[in-house]
Every structure is written in structure tokens, then in C-alpha cells.
Amino acid sequence: MTIPDLPEPAFSDLESMLSRKFGKEIANYFSGSPLNRVSFLRTDHSFLSAALKHSTTSFLVFNNLNPLAKDPSNLEYLSYADVRPLIGEDPYSKSEEQLVSEYNSTVTVPQLLFLGLDERNKQGLTFNIYTGSPFFAVDVTPKGTIQSQAESLLQSLQSRGLRFLEGRIQAALPAQDAAIYAQARALLDWNARNPFCAQCGQPTMSINGGMKRTCPPKDMASLAGSVGGTVGATPTERPDCATRKGISNVCFPRTDPTVIMAVVSFDGKKVLIGRQKRWPPHWYSTLAGFVEPAESVEEAVRREVWEESGVKLGRVVIHSTQPWPYPANLMIGAVAQCIPGGEEIILKHDPELEDARWAEMEEIREALRVGTSGLGEPAQEGYREGNLRLPAGTAIANQLLAAVANGFNGEGPKI
């Protein structure tokens, strides 16, 4: 598989006090979206309605979280006319307040997300002071009361030679498409995982352009909370719910912070790498783990490295971050250094790793040159069987290892 280029960092050519002090910004795969999310317009249904029907609007559709594509490197975007039989003429014709008051848990509403505006297209939709091509995402998975419409749409797409990309990770897309895909997949997954209120257990509904979910006070279904009941003539009052009171009256998408770190020895000459049992032979990567509640990023880095490898760390510096939509992680990349005498590897604490070891910088450099690819895929030309394998350039682990092995941000080594 060809590894796509990484996104360009924002204002990469701009010299500033911060860039001179800390170096250029690092942009990782799944970041760098070309879209302005204009999040403050998500509640404006006059805007969403106009955006939905504009001639420059693009719809990225998913079936079971798999995106529609021509091939693994090219997404296929649909038009309003393509998706209208499924989503209806205008799901934003009524205000958000009206839709909540008319909520019916027996009716399946296709999950629709407003992703943002591509402001590079000056011929796109103009709304107030904003101009750009609107982008939406739609879940076209056949289910509930929209099953037949969704199946018809899928058959139509199949007849056009299109397909949905299967597989857990999509890492062959061009950088900007990958960022749009990541935003859409993460939000569709979150909506699909939260059909019921965490407080009272009643069905929830999507609002705010797909970015929030609310627990409606009434239900047009005859049985309160029933997903399969018959439609009643008047709304049924639902049980009281704490989410309808105070400021915590909606459910927001979750993002799970995860630390991933390149750990260098106290003398700066070696890098700590580890491997899991399920990986192919010779594959290693940086260590990683979730940030726990009431824990700083630096504390999480030190804890995770000690738990997994027994190595003890001192200084921790954040390098860059990467959105990871599987399902909703933010990978916080760090570089950390051992304390004197803290380099002994002990795998007795947390059994997550099959092995951890110290690698010389030259071994890391050679693996970065010819030994990287997706997990289980062949290495580049020049790789010698049995040598170290490392993650592809689309993984933040690759960027972290390159930073410590080759010098930060293309400058001379600082360790």
C-alpha cells in the first residue's frame, strides 16, 4: 500500500517567535482538515437547510462505518439528489425546538452530520459573511423504518461501480480526505453508540447538526421509551430526567485522550520500543496508554511507561497530536527521558507487552528508512528479513521516533 503524504502544518512558512523557540508545528495523519466547521451555525436550521441543497454540497456516506469510495485511495462524495430519497426533502425545515417537541422513538431518522465549509471554493454557498462548499456525512446503514430506502440506495451505488471500504483503519486516503473521513467516522460512531440517555435510559435524538444528543421530554410513540411501539395521537410525557435541567442538558461527543511516547535513555543514545503478542515478528513501536481522570499528560506518560516496561522517566515534552477515529481518541505524542538508573526493563507489572527493549538510534534510523509499513504489510525495498519493523508514516509513533532519531523538526539533534 502506498503511504500518503502527511498534511501541511498550518502556516508552515510563517516565521514567528514560537516557531523560532520551539520549531515548526508537526501535523499528523487524520488532522489537517480543509473544512471550517463553523460550529456556531449548527443550531441555525435556515443555514443547514440552505447548505443541504446547495449545488456544491458534498455528502460522504457510510455503511456500518465504512466510507463510500471508488477505491482505497479515493473517497466518493454524493450529491443532495443522491441522498434525498433517504434523508427526505429537508430534515431542517423545522426548528430544532419543533423537532424535539415532535420526537417519535418509533421512527428511524437517518443520522446526518454537518461537517463544515470548504472555503477554498468561492463559488460555494454564501451565508452571512461565510462562503464555501458545504460537507455532510450520512449513515446509510439499513435499519429500522428506513431499511428499504437505505437498501435501495446501496443497490444504486453498487450499480455505479462504487463500494464501501471495509477494514478497521483507512490509511491510504489523501491527507485532506482522511481528515474529513476521520471527523465523520468518529461522530457517526459516537451517535450510534449513544441511542439511549445515560441518565434515564430513554431513547435520545440527534441535534446540533449531529454534534449533540438530547433526551426529549415527550414521545409521539404510544409507549414512553418504546422503540417499536405504535404511534400515538398525542405526545406522551416521558419520565423526568436530570439531563433536562441545568447546564448539562445535552450529551456531547467524547474524545478519549491517549498518550504515546518516544522514550530516550538518560544518555540520549537509545530509544525504548515495545511489542504486543498479536503483532507479526520483528514489529515494534512506541509505548502508549490512556490518560486517567485527574491525571496530567506528563503523569500519564510516566505511569504508563513504568506500568508497561518498568522504566522510570523524568522530563516529558509534548511533541504533537493526532486524531484517531477508532473510535474517538486524541493521541498526545510526547518525548520523554529516563532518570539516571531508571532504564531497567521490568515486564512484571502490566502484562500488556510481550517484549520491550532498548534500540540504538542507528537501528531506529535504518528501520525508518526501509522497515515501515502498515501492520503485516511488506516493507520497502532494501529491508533485510529479521531486522526491526516500525509503524508507517501515517502513525504518530513514526513521527515521534523520527523526531528523536533524526533531530527535532529537521534541525540538529537536541538530545
Coordinates of N, CA and C in Angstrom, one line a residue, residues 165-307:
L165 N -15.4 0.9 1.8 CA -14.1 0.4 2.2 C -14.2 -0.3 3.5
E166 N -14.0 -1.6 3.5 CA -14.1 -2.3 4.7 C -12.7 -2.4 5.4
G167 N -12.7 -2.8 6.6 CA -11.4 -2.8 7.4 C -11.4 -1.8 8.4
R168 N -10.8 -2.0 9.5 CA -10.9 -1.1 10.7 C -10.2 0.2 10.4
I169 N -9.1 0.3 9.7 CA -8.3 1.5 9.6 C -8.2 1.8 8.1
Q170 N -8.5 3.1 7.7 CA -8.3 3.6 6.4 C -7.1 4.5 6.4
A171 N -6.0 4.1 5.9 CA -4.8 4.9 5.9 C -4.1 5.1 4.5
A172 N -4.9 4.9 3.5 CA -4.4 5.2 2.1 C -5.0 6.4 1.5
L173 N -5.9 7.1 2.2 CA -6.5 8.3 1.6 C -5.6 9.5 1.6
P174 N -5.8 10.4 0.6 CA -5.0 11.6 0.7 C -5.3 12.4 2.0
A175 N -4.4 13.1 2.5 CA -4.4 13.7 3.8 C -5.7 14.5 4.1
Q176 N -6.1 15.3 3.2 CA -7.3 16.1 3.5 C -8.6 15.3 3.5
D177 N -8.7 14.3 2.6 CA -9.8 13.4 2.6 C -9.8 12.6 3.9
A178 N -8.6 12.2 4.3 CA -8.5 11.4 5.6 C -9.0 12.2 6.8
A179 N -8.8 13.5 6.8 CA -9.2 14.3 7.9 C -10.7 14.4 7.9
I180 N -11.3 14.6 6.7 CA -12.8 14.6 6.6 C -13.4 13.3 7.0
Y181 N -12.8 12.2 6.5 CA -13.3 10.9 6.9 C -13.2 10.7 8.4
A182 N -12.1 11.1 9.0 CA -11.9 10.9 10.5 C -13.0 11.6 11.3
Q183 N -13.3 12.9 10.9 CA -14.3 13.6 11.6 C -15.7 12.9 11.5
A184 N -16.0 12.5 10.3 CA -17.3 11.9 10.0 C -17.4 10.6 10.8
R185 N -16.4 9.7 10.7 CA -16.5 8.4 11.3 C -16.6 8.5 12.8
A186 N -15.8 9.4 13.4 CA -15.8 9.5 14.8 C -17.2 9.9 15.3
L187 N -17.8 10.9 14.6 CA -19.1 11.4 15.1 C -20.2 10.4 14.8
L188 N -20.2 9.7 13.6 CA -21.2 8.7 13.4 C -21.1 7.5 14.4
D189 N -19.9 7.2 14.7 CA -19.7 6.1 15.7 C -20.3 6.5 17.1
W190 N -20.0 7.8 17.5 CA -20.5 8.3 18.8 C -22.0 8.3 18.8
N191 N -22.6 8.8 17.7 CA -24.1 8.8 17.7 C -24.7 7.4 17.8
A192 N -24.0 6.4 17.1 CA -24.5 5.1 17.0 C -24.4 4.4 18.4
R193 N -23.4 4.8 19.2 CA -23.1 4.2 20.5 C -24.0 4.8 21.6
N194 N -24.7 5.9 21.3 CA -25.4 6.6 22.3 C -26.9 6.8 22.0
P195 N -27.6 5.7 21.6 CA -29.0 5.9 21.3 C -29.9 6.1 22.5
F196 N -29.4 5.8 23.7 CA -30.2 6.0 24.9 C -29.5 6.9 25.9
C197 N -30.3 7.6 26.7 CA -29.9 8.5 27.7 C -29.1 7.8 28.8
A198 N -28.0 8.3 29.1 CA -27.2 7.7 30.2 C -27.8 7.9 31.6
Q199 N -28.7 8.9 31.7 CA -29.3 9.2 33.0 C -30.6 8.4 33.2
C200 N -31.5 8.4 32.2 CA -32.8 7.7 32.5 C -33.0 6.5 31.6
G201 N -32.2 6.3 30.6 CA -32.4 5.1 29.8 C -33.3 5.3 28.6
Q202 N -34.0 6.4 28.4 CA -34.9 6.7 27.4 C -34.1 6.9 26.0
P203 N -34.7 6.7 24.9 CA -34.1 7.0 23.6 C -33.8 8.5 23.5
T204 N -32.6 8.8 22.9 CA -32.2 10.1 22.6 C -32.4 10.5 21.1
M205 N -32.2 11.8 20.8 CA -32.3 12.2 19.4 C -31.1 13.1 19.1
S206 N -30.7 13.1 17.9 CA -29.6 13.9 17.4 C -30.0 15.3 17.1
I207 N -29.2 16.3 17.6 CA -29.5 17.7 17.3 C -28.1 18.4 17.0
N208 N -28.2 19.7 16.8 CA -27.0 20.5 16.6 C -26.1 20.0 15.4
G209 N -26.8 19.6 14.3 CA -26.1 19.2 13.1 C -25.4 17.8 13.4
G210 N -25.8 17.0 14.3 CA -25.2 15.7 14.6 C -24.2 15.8 15.7
M211 N -23.9 17.0 16.3 CA -22.9 17.1 17.3 C -23.3 17.0 18.7
K212 N -24.6 16.9 18.9 CA -25.1 16.7 20.3 C -26.3 15.7 20.2
R213 N -26.7 15.1 21.4 CA -27.9 14.3 21.5 C -28.6 14.8 22.7
T214 N -29.9 14.8 22.6 CA -30.8 15.3 23.7 C -31.8 14.3 24.1
C215 N -32.3 14.3 25.3 CA -33.3 13.4 25.8 C -34.7 14.2 25.8
P216 N -35.5 14.0 24.8 CA -36.7 14.8 24.7 C -37.7 14.5 25.8
P217 N -38.5 15.6 26.2 CA -39.4 15.4 27.3 C -40.7 14.6 27.0
K218 N -40.9 14.6 25.6 CA -42.2 13.9 25.2 C -41.8 12.9 24.0
D219 N -42.7 12.0 23.8 CA -42.6 11.0 22.8 C -43.9 10.8 22.1
M220 N -43.9 10.9 20.7 CA -45.1 10.6 20.0 C -45.5 9.2 19.9
A221 N -44.6 8.3 20.3 CA -44.9 6.9 20.4 C -45.9 6.6 21.5
S222 N -46.7 5.6 21.4 CA -47.8 5.4 22.4 C -47.2 4.9 23.7
L223 N -46.0 4.2 23.7 CA -45.4 3.7 24.9 C -44.1 4.5 25.1
A224 N -44.0 5.2 26.2 CA -42.9 6.0 26.5 C -41.6 5.2 26.6
G225 N -40.6 5.6 25.8 CA -39.4 4.9 25.8 C -39.3 3.7 24.9
S226 N -40.5 3.3 24.2 CA -40.5 2.2 23.3 C -40.0 2.5 22.0
V227 N -39.1 1.7 21.4 CA -38.6 2.0 20.1 C -39.4 1.3 19.0
G228 N -40.2 0.4 19.4 CA -41.0 -0.3 18.4 C -42.5 -0.2 18.6
G229 N -43.0 0.7 19.4 CA -44.4 0.8 19.7 C -45.2 1.5 18.6
T230 N -46.5 1.6 18.7 CA -47.3 2.2 17.6 C -47.4 3.7 17.9
V231 N -47.6 4.5 16.9 CA -47.7 5.9 17.0 C -49.0 6.4 17.7
G232 N -48.8 7.2 18.7 CA -50.0 7.7 19.4 C -50.4 9.0 18.8
A233 N -51.7 9.4 19.1 CA -52.2 10.7 18.6 C -51.6 11.9 19.2
T234 N -51.3 11.8 20.5 CA -50.7 12.9 21.2 C -49.4 12.5 21.9
P235 N -48.5 13.5 22.1 CA -47.2 13.1 22.7 C -47.4 12.5 24.1
T236 N -46.6 11.6 24.5 CA -46.6 11.0 25.8 C -45.5 11.6 26.6
E237 N -45.8 12.1 27.8 CA -44.8 12.6 28.7 C -43.9 11.5 29.1
R238 N -42.6 11.8 29.0 CA -41.6 10.8 29.4 C -41.2 11.0 30.9
P239 N -40.6 10.0 31.5 CA -40.2 10.1 32.9 C -39.2 11.3 33.0
D240 N -39.2 11.9 34.2 CA -38.3 13.0 34.5 C -36.9 12.6 34.3
C241 N -36.1 13.5 33.8 CA -34.6 13.2 33.5 C -33.8 14.4 33.9
A242 N -32.7 14.1 34.7 CA -31.8 15.1 35.2 C -31.2 15.9 34.0
T243 N -31.0 15.3 32.9 CA -30.4 15.9 31.8 C -31.2 17.1 31.2
R244 N -32.4 17.2 31.5 CA -33.3 18.3 31.0 C -33.2 19.5 32.0
K245 N -32.4 19.4 33.0 CA -32.3 20.5 33.9 C -30.9 21.1 34.0
G246 N -30.7 22.3 34.3 CA -29.4 22.9 34.4 C -28.6 23.0 33.1
I247 N -27.3 23.1 33.3 CA -26.5 23.3 32.1 C -26.1 22.0 31.4
S248 N -26.2 20.9 32.1 CA -25.9 19.6 31.5 C -27.1 18.9 30.8
N249 N -27.7 19.7 29.9 CA -28.9 19.2 29.3 C -28.8 18.5 28.0
V250 N -27.6 18.2 27.6 CA -27.4 17.5 26.3 C -26.2 16.6 26.5
C251 N -26.0 15.6 25.6 CA -24.9 14.7 25.6 C -24.0 15.1 24.4
F252 N -22.7 15.3 24.8 CA -21.7 15.8 23.8 C -20.8 14.6 23.3
P253 N -20.2 14.7 22.1 CA -19.3 13.6 21.7 C -18.1 13.5 22.7
R254 N -17.6 12.3 22.8 CA -16.5 12.1 23.7 C -15.2 12.0 22.9
T255 N -14.2 12.5 23.5 CA -12.8 12.3 22.9 C -12.0 11.7 24.0
D256 N -11.3 10.6 23.8 CA -10.5 9.9 24.8 C -9.1 10.3 24.6
P257 N -8.5 11.0 25.6 CA -7.0 11.3 25.4 C -6.2 10.1 25.7
T258 N -5.2 9.9 24.8 CA -4.3 8.8 24.9 C -2.9 9.3 24.7
V259 N -2.0 8.9 25.6 CA -0.6 9.3 25.4 C 0.2 8.3 24.7
I260 N 1.1 8.7 23.9 CA 2.0 7.8 23.1 C 3.4 8.5 23.1
M261 N 4.4 7.8 23.5 CA 5.7 8.4 23.8 C 6.9 7.7 23.2
A262 N 7.8 8.5 22.7 CA 9.2 8.1 22.4 C 10.0 8.3 23.6
V263 N 10.5 7.2 24.2 CA 11.3 7.3 25.4 C 12.8 7.1 25.1
V264 N 13.6 8.1 25.5 CA 15.0 8.0 25.3 C 15.8 7.7 26.6
S265 N 16.9 7.1 26.4 CA 17.7 6.7 27.6 C 18.3 8.0 28.2
F266 N 18.9 7.9 29.4 CA 19.4 9.1 30.0 C 20.5 9.7 29.2
D267 N 21.3 8.9 28.5 CA 22.4 9.5 27.7 C 22.0 9.9 26.3
G268 N 20.7 9.7 26.0 CA 20.2 10.1 24.7 C 20.6 9.3 23.5
K269 N 21.1 8.1 23.8 CA 21.7 7.3 22.7 C 20.7 6.1 22.3
K270 N 19.7 5.8 23.0 CA 18.8 4.7 22.8 C 17.4 5.1 22.9
V271 N 16.5 4.3 22.3 CA 15.1 4.5 22.3 C 14.4 3.3 22.8
L272 N 13.4 3.4 23.7 CA 12.6 2.3 24.2 C 11.5 2.0 23.3
I273 N 11.4 0.7 22.9 CA 10.4 0.2 22.0 C 9.7 -1.0 22.6
G274 N 8.5 -1.3 22.2 CA 7.8 -2.5 22.8 C 6.9 -3.1 21.7
R275 N 6.5 -4.4 22.0 CA 5.7 -5.1 21.0 C 4.6 -5.9 21.7
Q276 N 3.4 -6.0 21.1 CA 2.3 -6.8 21.6 C 2.4 -8.2 21.0
K277 N 1.8 -9.2 21.7 CA 1.8 -10.6 21.3 C 1.2 -10.8 19.9
R278 N 0.2 -10.0 19.6 CA -0.5 -10.3 18.3 C 0.2 -9.7 17.1
W279 N 1.3 -9.0 17.3 CA 2.0 -8.4 16.1 C 2.8 -9.4 15.4
P280 N 3.1 -9.2 14.1 CA 4.0 -10.1 13.4 C 5.4 -10.0 13.9
P281 N 6.2 -11.0 13.6 CA 7.6 -11.0 14.1 C 8.4 -9.7 13.7
H282 N 9.2 -9.2 14.7 CA 10.1 -8.1 14.5 C 9.4 -6.7 14.5
W283 N 8.1 -6.7 14.7 CA 7.4 -5.4 14.8 C 7.4 -4.8 16.2
Y284 N 7.8 -3.6 16.2 CA 7.9 -2.8 17.5 C 7.3 -1.4 17.3
S285 N 7.0 -0.8 18.3 CA 6.5 0.6 18.3 C 6.8 1.3 19.6
T286 N 6.4 2.6 19.7 CA 6.5 3.3 20.9 C 5.4 2.8 21.9
L287 N 5.5 3.1 23.2 CA 4.5 2.7 24.2 C 3.4 3.7 24.2
A288 N 2.2 3.3 24.6 CA 1.1 4.2 24.6 C 0.1 3.7 25.7
G289 N -0.8 4.6 26.1 CA -1.9 4.3 27.0 C -2.8 5.4 27.3
F290 N -4.0 5.1 27.9 CA -5.0 6.1 28.1 C -4.6 7.0 29.3
V291 N -5.0 8.3 29.2 CA -4.9 9.2 30.3 C -6.1 9.0 31.3
E292 N -5.8 8.8 32.5 CA -6.9 8.6 33.5 C -7.4 9.9 34.1
P293 N -8.6 9.8 34.7 CA -9.2 11.1 35.3 C -8.2 11.7 36.4
A294 N -8.2 13.0 36.4 CA -7.4 13.7 37.4 C -5.9 13.4 37.2
E295 N -5.5 13.3 36.0 CA -4.1 12.9 35.7 C -3.6 13.8 34.6
S296 N -2.4 14.5 34.8 CA -1.9 15.3 33.7 C -1.3 14.4 32.6
V297 N -1.0 15.0 31.5 CA -0.4 14.3 30.4 C 1.0 13.7 30.8
E298 N 1.7 14.6 31.5 CA 3.1 14.2 31.9 C 3.0 13.0 32.9
E299 N 2.1 13.1 33.8 CA 1.9 12.0 34.8 C 1.5 10.7 34.1
A300 N 0.6 10.8 33.1 CA 0.1 9.6 32.3 C 1.3 9.0 31.6
V301 N 2.2 9.8 31.0 CA 3.3 9.3 30.3 C 4.2 8.5 31.2
R302 N 4.5 9.1 32.4 CA 5.4 8.4 33.4 C 4.7 7.1 33.9
R303 N 3.4 7.2 34.2 CA 2.8 6.0 34.7 C 2.7 4.9 33.7
E304 N 2.3 5.2 32.5 CA 2.1 4.1 31.5 C 3.5 3.4 31.2
V305 N 4.5 4.2 31.0 CA 5.8 3.7 30.7 C 6.3 2.8 31.9
W306 N 6.1 3.2 33.1 CA 6.5 2.4 34.2 C 5.7 1.1 34.3
E307 N 4.3 1.2 34.2 CA 3.5 0.0 34.3 C 3.8 -1.0 33.2

